[in-house]
mmCIF file of C-alpha atoms and ligand atoms in Angstrom:
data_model
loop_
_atom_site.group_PDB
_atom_site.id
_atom_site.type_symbol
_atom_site.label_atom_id
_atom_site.label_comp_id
_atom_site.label_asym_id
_atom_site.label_seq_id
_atom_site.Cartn_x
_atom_site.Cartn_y
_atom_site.Cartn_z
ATOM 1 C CA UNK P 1 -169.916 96.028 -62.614
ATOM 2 C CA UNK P 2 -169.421 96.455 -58.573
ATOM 3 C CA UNK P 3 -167.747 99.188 -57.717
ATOM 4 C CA UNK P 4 -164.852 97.580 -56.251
ATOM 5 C CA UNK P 5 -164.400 96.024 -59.562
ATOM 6 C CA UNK P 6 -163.724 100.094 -60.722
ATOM 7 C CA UNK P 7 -161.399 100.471 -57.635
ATOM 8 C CA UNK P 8 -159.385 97.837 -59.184
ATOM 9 C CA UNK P 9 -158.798 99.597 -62.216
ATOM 10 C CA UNK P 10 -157.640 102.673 -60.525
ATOM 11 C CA UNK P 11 -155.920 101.698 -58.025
ATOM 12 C CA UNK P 12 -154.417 97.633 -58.620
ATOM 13 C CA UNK P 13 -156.647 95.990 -56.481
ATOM 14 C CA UNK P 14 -158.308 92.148 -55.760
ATOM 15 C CA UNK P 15 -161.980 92.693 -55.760
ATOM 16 C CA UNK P 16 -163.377 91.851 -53.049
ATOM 17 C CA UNK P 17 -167.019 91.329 -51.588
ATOM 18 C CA UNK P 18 -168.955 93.460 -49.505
ATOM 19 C CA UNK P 19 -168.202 94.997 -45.852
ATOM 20 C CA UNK P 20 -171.890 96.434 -45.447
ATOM 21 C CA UNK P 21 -173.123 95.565 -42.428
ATOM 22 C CA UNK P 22 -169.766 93.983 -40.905
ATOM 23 C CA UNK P 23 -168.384 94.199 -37.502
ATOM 24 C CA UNK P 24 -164.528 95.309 -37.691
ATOM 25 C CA UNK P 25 -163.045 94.162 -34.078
ATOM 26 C CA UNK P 26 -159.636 92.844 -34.928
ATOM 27 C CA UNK P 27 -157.698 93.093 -38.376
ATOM 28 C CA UNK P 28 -158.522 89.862 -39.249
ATOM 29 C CA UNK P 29 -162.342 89.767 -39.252
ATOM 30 C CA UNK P 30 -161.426 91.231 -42.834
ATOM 31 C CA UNK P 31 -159.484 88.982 -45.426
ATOM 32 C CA UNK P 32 -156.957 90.607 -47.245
ATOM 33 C CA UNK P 33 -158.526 91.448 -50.282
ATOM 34 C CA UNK P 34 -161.277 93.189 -48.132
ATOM 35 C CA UNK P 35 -158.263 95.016 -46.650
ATOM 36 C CA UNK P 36 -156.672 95.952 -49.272
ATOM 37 C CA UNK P 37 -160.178 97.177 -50.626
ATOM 38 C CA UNK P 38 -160.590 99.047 -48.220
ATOM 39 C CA UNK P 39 -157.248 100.482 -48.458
ATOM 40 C CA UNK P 40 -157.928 100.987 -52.507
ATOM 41 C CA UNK P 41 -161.200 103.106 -50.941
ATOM 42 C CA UNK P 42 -158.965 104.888 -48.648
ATOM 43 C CA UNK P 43 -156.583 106.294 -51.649
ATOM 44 C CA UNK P 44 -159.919 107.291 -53.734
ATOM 45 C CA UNK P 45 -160.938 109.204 -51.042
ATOM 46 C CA UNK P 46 -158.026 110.866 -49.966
ATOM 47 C CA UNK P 47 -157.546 112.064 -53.946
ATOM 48 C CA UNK P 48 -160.920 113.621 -53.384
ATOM 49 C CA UNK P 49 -160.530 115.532 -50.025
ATOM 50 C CA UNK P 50 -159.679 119.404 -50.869
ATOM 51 C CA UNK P 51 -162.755 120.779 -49.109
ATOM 52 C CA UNK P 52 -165.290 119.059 -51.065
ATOM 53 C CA UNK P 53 -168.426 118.044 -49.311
ATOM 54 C CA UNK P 54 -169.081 114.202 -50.278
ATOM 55 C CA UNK P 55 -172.698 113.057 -49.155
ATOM 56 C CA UNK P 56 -171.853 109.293 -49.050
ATOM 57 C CA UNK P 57 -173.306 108.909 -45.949
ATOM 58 C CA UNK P 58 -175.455 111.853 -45.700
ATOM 59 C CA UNK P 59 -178.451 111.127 -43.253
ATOM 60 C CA UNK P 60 -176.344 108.630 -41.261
ATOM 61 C CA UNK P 61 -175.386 109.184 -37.382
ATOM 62 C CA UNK P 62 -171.820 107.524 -36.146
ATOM 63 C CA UNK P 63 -172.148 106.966 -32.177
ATOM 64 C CA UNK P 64 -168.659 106.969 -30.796
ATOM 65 C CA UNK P 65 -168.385 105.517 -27.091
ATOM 66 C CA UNK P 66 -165.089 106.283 -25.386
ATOM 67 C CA UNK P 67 -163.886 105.000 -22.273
ATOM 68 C CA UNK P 68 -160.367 106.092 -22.441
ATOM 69 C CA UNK P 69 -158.924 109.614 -23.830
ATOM 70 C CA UNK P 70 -157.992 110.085 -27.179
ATOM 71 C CA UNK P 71 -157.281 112.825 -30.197
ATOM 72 C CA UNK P 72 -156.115 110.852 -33.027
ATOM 73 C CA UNK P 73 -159.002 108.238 -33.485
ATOM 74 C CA UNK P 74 -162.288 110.617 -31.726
ATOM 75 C CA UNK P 75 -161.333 113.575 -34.011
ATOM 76 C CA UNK P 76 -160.388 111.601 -37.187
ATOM 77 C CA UNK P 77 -163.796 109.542 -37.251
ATOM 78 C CA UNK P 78 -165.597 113.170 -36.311
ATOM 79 C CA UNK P 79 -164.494 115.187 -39.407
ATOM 80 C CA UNK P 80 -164.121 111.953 -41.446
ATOM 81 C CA UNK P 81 -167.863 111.491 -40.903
ATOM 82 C CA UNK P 82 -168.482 114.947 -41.471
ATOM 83 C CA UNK P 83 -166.649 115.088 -44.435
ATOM 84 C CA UNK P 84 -168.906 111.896 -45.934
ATOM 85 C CA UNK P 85 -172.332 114.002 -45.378
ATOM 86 C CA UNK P 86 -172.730 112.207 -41.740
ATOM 87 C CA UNK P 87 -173.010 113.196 -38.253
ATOM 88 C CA UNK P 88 -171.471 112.131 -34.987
ATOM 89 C CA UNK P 89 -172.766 111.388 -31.299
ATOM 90 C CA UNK P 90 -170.055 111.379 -28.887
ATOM 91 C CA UNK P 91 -170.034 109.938 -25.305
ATOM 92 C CA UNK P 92 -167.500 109.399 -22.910
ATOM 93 C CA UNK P 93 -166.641 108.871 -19.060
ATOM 94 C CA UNK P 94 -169.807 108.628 -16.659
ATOM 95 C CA UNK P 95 -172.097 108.400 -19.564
ATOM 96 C CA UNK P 96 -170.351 105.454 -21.207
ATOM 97 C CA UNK P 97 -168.621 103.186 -19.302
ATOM 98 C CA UNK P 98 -169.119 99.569 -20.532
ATOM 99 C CA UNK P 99 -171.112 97.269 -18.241
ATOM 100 C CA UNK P 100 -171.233 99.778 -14.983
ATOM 101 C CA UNK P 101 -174.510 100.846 -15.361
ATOM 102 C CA UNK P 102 -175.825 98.714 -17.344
ATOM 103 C CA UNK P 103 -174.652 95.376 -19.432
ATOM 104 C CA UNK P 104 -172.726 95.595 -23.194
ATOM 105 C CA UNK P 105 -175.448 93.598 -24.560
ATOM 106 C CA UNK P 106 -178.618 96.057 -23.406
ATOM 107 C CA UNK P 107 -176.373 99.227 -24.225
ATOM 108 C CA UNK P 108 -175.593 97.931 -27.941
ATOM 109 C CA UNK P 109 -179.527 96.676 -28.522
ATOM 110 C CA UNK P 110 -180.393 100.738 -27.060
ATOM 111 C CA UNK P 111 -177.913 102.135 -29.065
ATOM 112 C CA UNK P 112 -178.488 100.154 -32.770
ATOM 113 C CA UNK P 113 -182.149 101.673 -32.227
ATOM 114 C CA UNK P 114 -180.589 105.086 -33.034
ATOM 115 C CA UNK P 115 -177.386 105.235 -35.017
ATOM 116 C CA UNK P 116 -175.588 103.790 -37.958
ATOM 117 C CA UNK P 117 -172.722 102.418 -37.061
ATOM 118 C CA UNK P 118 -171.045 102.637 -33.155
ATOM 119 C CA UNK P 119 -167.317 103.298 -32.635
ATOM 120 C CA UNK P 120 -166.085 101.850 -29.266
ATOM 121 C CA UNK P 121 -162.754 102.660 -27.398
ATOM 122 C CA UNK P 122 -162.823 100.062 -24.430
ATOM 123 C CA UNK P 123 -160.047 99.051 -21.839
ATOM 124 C CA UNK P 124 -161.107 95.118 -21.775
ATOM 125 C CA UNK P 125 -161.571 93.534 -24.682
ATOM 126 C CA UNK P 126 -164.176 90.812 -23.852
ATOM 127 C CA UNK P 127 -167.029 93.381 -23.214
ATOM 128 C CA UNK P 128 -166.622 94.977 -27.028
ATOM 129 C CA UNK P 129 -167.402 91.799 -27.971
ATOM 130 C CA UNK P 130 -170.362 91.294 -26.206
ATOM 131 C CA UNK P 131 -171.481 94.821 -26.831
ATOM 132 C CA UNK P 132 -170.731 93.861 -31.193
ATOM 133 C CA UNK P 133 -172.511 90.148 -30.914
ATOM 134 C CA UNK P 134 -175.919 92.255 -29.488
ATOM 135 C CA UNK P 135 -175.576 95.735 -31.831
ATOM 136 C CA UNK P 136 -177.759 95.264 -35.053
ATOM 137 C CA UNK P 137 -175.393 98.296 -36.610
ATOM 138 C CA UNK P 138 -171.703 97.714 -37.394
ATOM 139 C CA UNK P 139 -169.350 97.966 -34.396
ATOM 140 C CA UNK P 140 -166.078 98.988 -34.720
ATOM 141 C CA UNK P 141 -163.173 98.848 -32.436
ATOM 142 C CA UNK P 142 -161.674 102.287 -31.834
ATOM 143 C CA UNK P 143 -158.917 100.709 -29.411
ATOM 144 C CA UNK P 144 -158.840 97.531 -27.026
ATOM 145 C CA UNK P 145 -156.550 95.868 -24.737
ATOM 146 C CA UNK P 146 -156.543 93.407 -27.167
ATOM 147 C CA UNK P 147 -156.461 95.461 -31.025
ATOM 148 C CA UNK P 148 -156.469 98.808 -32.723
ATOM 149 C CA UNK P 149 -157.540 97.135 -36.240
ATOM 150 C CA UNK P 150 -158.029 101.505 -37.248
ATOM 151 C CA UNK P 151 -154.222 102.385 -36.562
ATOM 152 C CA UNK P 152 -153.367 99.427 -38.202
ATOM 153 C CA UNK P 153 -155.561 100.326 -41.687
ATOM 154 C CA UNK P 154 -153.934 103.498 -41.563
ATOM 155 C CA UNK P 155 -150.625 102.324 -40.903
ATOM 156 C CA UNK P 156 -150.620 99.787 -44.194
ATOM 157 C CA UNK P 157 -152.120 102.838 -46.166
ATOM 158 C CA UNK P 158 -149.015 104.980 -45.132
ATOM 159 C CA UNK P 159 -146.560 101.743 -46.452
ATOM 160 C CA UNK P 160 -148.420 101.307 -49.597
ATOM 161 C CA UNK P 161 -148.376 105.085 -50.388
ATOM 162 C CA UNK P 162 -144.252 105.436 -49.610
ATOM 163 C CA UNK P 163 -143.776 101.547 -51.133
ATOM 164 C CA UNK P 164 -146.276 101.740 -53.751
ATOM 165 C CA UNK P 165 -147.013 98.093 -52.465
ATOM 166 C CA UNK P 166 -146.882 95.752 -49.801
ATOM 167 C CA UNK P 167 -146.217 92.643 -50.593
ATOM 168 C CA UNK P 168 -142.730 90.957 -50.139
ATOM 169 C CA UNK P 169 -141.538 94.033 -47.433
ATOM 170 C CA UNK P 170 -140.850 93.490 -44.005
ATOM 171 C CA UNK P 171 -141.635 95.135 -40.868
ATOM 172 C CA UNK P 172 -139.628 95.475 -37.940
ATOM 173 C CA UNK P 173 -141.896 96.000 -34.480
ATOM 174 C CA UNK P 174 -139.467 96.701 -31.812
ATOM 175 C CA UNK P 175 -140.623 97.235 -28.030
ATOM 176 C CA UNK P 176 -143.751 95.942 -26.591
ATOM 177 C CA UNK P 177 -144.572 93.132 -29.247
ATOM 178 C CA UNK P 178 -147.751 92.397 -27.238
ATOM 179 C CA UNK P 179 -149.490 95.429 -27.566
ATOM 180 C CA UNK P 180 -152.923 96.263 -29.122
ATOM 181 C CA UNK P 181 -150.913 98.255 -32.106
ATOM 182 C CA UNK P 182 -148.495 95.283 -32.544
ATOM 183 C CA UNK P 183 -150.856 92.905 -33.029
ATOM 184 C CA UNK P 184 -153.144 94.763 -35.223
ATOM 185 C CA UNK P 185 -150.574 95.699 -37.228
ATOM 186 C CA UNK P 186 -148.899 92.121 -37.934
ATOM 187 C CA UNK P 187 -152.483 90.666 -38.582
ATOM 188 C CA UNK P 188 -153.501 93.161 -41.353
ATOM 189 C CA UNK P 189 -149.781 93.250 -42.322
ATOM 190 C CA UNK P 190 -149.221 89.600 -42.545
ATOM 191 C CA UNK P 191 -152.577 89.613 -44.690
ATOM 192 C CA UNK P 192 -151.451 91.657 -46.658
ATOM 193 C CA UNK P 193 -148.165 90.021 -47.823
ATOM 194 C CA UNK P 194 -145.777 91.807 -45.059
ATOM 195 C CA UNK P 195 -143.166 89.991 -43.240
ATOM 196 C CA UNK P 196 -143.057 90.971 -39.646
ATOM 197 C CA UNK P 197 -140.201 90.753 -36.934
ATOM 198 C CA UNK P 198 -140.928 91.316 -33.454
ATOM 199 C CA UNK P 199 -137.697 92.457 -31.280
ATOM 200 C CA UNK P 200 -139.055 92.038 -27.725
ATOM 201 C CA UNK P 201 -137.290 91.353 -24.700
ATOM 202 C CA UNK P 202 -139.034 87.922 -23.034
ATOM 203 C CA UNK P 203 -141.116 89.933 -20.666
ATOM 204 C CA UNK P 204 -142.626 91.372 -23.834
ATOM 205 C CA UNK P 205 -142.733 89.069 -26.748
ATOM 206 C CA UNK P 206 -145.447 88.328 -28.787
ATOM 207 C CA UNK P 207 -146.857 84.392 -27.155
ATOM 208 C CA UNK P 208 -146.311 81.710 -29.263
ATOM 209 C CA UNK P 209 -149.671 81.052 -30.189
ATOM 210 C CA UNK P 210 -150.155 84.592 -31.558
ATOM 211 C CA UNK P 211 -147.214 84.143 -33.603
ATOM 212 C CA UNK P 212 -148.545 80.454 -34.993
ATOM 213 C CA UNK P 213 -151.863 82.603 -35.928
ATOM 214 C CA UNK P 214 -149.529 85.087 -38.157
ATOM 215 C CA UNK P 215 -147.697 82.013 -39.659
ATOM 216 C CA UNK P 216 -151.591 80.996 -40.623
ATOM 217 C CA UNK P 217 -152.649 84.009 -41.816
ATOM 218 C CA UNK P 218 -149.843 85.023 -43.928
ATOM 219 C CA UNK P 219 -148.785 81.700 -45.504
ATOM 220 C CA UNK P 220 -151.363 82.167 -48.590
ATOM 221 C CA UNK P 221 -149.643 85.352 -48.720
ATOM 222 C CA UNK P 222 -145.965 84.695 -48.552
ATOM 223 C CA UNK P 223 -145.420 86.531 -45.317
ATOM 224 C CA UNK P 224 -143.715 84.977 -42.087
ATOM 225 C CA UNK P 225 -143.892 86.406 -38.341
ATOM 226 C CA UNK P 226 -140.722 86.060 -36.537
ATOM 227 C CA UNK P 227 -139.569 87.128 -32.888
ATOM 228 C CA UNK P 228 -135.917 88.001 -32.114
ATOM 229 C CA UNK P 229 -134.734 89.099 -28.811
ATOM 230 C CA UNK P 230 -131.789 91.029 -30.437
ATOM 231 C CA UNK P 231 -133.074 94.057 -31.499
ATOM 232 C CA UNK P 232 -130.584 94.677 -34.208
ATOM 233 C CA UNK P 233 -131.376 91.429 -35.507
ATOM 234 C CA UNK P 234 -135.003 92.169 -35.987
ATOM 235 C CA UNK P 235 -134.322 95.642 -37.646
ATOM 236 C CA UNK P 236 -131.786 94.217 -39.872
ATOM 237 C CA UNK P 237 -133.128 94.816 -43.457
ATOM 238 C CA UNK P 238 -136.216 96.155 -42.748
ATOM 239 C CA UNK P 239 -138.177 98.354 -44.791
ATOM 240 C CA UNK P 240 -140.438 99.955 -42.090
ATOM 241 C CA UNK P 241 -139.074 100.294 -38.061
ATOM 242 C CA UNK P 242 -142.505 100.771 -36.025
ATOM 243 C CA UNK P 243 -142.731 101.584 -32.535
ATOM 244 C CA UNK P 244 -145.300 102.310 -30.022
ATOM 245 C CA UNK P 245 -145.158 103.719 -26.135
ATOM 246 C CA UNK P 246 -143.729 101.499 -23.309
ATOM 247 C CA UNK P 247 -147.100 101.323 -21.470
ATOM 248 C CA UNK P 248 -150.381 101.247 -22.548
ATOM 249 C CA UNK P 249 -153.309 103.635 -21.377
ATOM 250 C CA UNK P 250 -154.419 102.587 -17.644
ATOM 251 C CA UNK P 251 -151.552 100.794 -16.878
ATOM 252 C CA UNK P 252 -149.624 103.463 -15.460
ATOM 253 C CA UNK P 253 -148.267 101.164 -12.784
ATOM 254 C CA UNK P 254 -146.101 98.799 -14.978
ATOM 255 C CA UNK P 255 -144.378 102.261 -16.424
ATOM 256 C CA UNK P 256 -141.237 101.965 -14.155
ATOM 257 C CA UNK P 257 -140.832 97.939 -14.389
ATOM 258 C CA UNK P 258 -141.500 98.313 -18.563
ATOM 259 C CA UNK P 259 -138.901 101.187 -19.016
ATOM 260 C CA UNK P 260 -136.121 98.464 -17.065
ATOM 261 C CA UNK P 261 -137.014 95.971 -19.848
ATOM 262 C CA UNK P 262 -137.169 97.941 -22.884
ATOM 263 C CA UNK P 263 -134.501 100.439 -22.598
ATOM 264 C CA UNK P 264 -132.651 98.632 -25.115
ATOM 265 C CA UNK P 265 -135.416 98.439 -27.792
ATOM 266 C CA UNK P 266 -135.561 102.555 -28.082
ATOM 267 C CA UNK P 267 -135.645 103.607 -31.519
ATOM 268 C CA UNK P 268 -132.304 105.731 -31.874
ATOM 269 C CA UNK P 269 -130.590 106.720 -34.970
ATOM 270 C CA UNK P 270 -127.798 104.200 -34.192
ATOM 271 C CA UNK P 271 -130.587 100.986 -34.133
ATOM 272 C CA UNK P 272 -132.623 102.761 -37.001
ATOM 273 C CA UNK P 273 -129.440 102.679 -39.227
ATOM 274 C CA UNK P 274 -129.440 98.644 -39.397
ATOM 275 C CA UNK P 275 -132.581 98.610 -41.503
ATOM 276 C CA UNK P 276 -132.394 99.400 -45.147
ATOM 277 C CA UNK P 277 -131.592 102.645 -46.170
ATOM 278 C CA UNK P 278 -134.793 103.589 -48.050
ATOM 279 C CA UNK P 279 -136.565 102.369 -44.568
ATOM 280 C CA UNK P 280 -139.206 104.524 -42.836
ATOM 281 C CA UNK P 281 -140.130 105.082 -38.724
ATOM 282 C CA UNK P 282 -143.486 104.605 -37.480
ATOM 283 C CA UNK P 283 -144.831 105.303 -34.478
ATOM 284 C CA UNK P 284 -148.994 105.029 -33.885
ATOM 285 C CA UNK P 285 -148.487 108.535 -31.823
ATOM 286 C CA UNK P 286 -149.182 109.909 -28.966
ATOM 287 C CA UNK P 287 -145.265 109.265 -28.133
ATOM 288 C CA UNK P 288 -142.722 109.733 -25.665
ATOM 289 C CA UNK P 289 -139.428 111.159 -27.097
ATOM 290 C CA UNK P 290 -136.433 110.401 -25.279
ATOM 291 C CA UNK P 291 -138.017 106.894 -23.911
ATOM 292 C CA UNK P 292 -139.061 104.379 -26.760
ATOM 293 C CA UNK P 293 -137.675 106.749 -28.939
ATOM 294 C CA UNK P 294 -135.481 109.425 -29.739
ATOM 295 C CA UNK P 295 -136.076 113.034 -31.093
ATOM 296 C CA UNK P 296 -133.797 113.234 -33.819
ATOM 297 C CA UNK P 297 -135.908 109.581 -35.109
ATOM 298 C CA UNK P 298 -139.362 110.566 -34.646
ATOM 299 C CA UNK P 299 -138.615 114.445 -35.816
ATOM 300 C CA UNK P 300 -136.157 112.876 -39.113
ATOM 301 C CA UNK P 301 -136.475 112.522 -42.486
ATOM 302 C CA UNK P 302 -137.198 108.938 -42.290
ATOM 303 C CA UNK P 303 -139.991 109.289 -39.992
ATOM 304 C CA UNK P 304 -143.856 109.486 -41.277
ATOM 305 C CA UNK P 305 -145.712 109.477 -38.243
ATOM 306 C CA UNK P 306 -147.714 112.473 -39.488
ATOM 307 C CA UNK P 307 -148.635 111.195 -42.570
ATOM 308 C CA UNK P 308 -149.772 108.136 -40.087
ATOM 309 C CA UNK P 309 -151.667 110.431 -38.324
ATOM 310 C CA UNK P 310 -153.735 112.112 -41.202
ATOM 311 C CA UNK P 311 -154.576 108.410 -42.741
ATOM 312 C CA UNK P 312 -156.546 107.748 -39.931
ATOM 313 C CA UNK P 313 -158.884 109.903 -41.419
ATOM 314 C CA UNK P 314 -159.047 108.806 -44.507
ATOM 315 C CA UNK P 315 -158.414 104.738 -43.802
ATOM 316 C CA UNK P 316 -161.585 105.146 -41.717
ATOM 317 C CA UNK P 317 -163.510 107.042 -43.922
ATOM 318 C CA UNK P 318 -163.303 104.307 -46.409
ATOM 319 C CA UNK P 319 -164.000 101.833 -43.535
ATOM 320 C CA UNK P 320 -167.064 103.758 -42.677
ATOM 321 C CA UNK P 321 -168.072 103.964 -46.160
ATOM 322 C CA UNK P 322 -167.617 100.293 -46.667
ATOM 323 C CA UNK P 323 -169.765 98.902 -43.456
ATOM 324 C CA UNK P 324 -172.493 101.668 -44.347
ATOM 325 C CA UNK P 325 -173.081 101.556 -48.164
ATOM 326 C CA UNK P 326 -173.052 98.761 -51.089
ATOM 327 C CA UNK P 327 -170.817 101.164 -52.589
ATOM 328 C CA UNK P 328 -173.198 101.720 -55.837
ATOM 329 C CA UNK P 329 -173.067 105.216 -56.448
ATOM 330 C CA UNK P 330 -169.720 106.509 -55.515
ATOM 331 C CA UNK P 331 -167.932 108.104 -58.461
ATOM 332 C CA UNK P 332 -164.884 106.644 -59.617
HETATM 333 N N1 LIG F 1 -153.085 106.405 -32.119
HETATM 334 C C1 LIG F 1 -154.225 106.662 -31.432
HETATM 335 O O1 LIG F 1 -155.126 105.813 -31.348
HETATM 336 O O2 LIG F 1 -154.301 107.887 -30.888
HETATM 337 P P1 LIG F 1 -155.419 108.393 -29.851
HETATM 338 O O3 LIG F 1 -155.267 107.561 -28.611
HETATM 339 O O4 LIG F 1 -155.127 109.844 -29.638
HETATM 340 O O5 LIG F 1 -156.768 108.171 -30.470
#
């Protein structure tokens, strides 16, 4: 039987086929059974993580190419990797910088000729593509302009461990609906049988066309995308209230002109207490208390973003375990 097949019995799971060798740019290059496969993966590994050495991917090198700071997704993928029996090679600023010195294509042929599998934190979105269609190893976004398909594995993980399952809740996105985290997180969510609301001001909505793609995705699922303008109308409800900084990495400039817009999507106790009371906060971290949302949210009892935080780890260890292996000989 293929292992997945075992994950199902543990953990309620589709099967699904295999991830080896797959690219992971957006959340929906996967389907959602591979998602929630991969999500079943996540859980098995997490059960297993009290300072045991695994050596799933012993012998295998990670290269992780960063062109923009970060502490959640570099360290998470370094001691996830670790953890699985693997090893890491990090590069950042003048030493990776994506088409400056030399183009995606040649850096991802050069690269495949050493490592396993290449994590890739880009501003532009169009030259991680280029850099994943040349790379013989799986490439995997570790934040675009355009996605963060990792914060958004990690982010269904934390629903499905506070929900026990996804399907038929809704979340409520409220800010910047055409963000990198937004849109990750409504593609795997939709997938996955979650109803999102966007509550976005019109300088910040999700585009139409991005919400006729959710309607697509989710429809064999029995999840709908929806965009309000009235904040308290999209939180209405809602089982999970996510929210995500006012202005992305690099585009410092907008910060003044975004704050004008958004002031009145902050996450404050008085907007949180429209959405049902069993809901939860989310927040993809870093964050800015006092702007997009307030201290007494992100520091409350309903908020998780910790437990966000620490699934990175383990939502990417089972992605990394996925792309890498056929998944014969993992214990279950
Ligand atoms: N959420 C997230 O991607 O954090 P970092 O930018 O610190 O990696």
């Amino acid at each position: 039987m293929h292992n997945v097949y075992k994950y199902t019995t543990m953990y309620a799971i589709a099967p699904a086929p295999s991830l080896q060798g797959r690219h992971f740019l957006q959340a929906s290059d996967f389907s959602s059974a591979e998602i929630r496969a991969v999500l079943s993966l996540a859980g098995y590994l997490k059960s297993r993580r009290s300072g045991e050495q695994l050596t799933m991917l012993r012998g295998k090198t990670l290269g992780m190419l960063f062109e923009k700071p970060s502490l959640r997704t570099r360290v998470s993928f370094e001691v996830g990797m670790t953890q699985l029996g693997g090893q890491v090679m990090f590069a950042s600023g003048a030493e990776f910088m994506v088409g400056s010195r030399e183009t995606p294509e040649d850096a991802a042929r050069v690269l495949s000729r050493y490592v396993d599998a290449i994590v890739v934190r880009t501003h532009a979105h169009e030259p991680l593509e280029r850099f994943a269609h040349a790379a013989t190893v799986p490439t995997i976004n570790g934040l675009s302009a355009e996605a963060h398909p990792c914060q958004a594995l990690a982010d269904l993980l934390t629903i499905q461990e506070r929900f026990g399952a996804l399907a038929g809740l809704t979340i409520a996105y409220i800010g910047d609906a055409g963000n990198n985290v937004a849109k990750s997180l409504a593609e795997a969510a939709v997938l996955c049988g979650v109803t999102v609301h966007f509550g976005a001001p019109a300088s910040h909505s999700a585009k139409e066309s991005f919400l006729a793609h959710l309607q697509r995705l989710g429809k064999p699922h029995g999840a709908t995308a929806r965009a309000f303008r009235n904040p308290t109308r999209a939180v209405r409800g809602v089982d999970v209230v996510y929210t995500d900084v006012w202005t992305s990495m690099g585009e410092e400039a907008l910060k003044e002109r975004n704050a004008a817009s958004l002031i009145p999507y902050a996450i404050t106790q008085e907007l949180l207490a429209y959405a049902q009371p069993h809901s939860i906060f989310m927040h993809c971290l870093p964050a800015h208390r006092g702007e997009e949302v307030s201290a007494a949210v992100i520091d409350g009892s309903q908020s998780v973003v910790f437990d966000q935080a620490e699934n990175r780890m383990h939502a990417q260890k089972a992605l990394l375990v996925a792309l890498l292996t056929d998944l014969r000989g993992i214990p279950v």
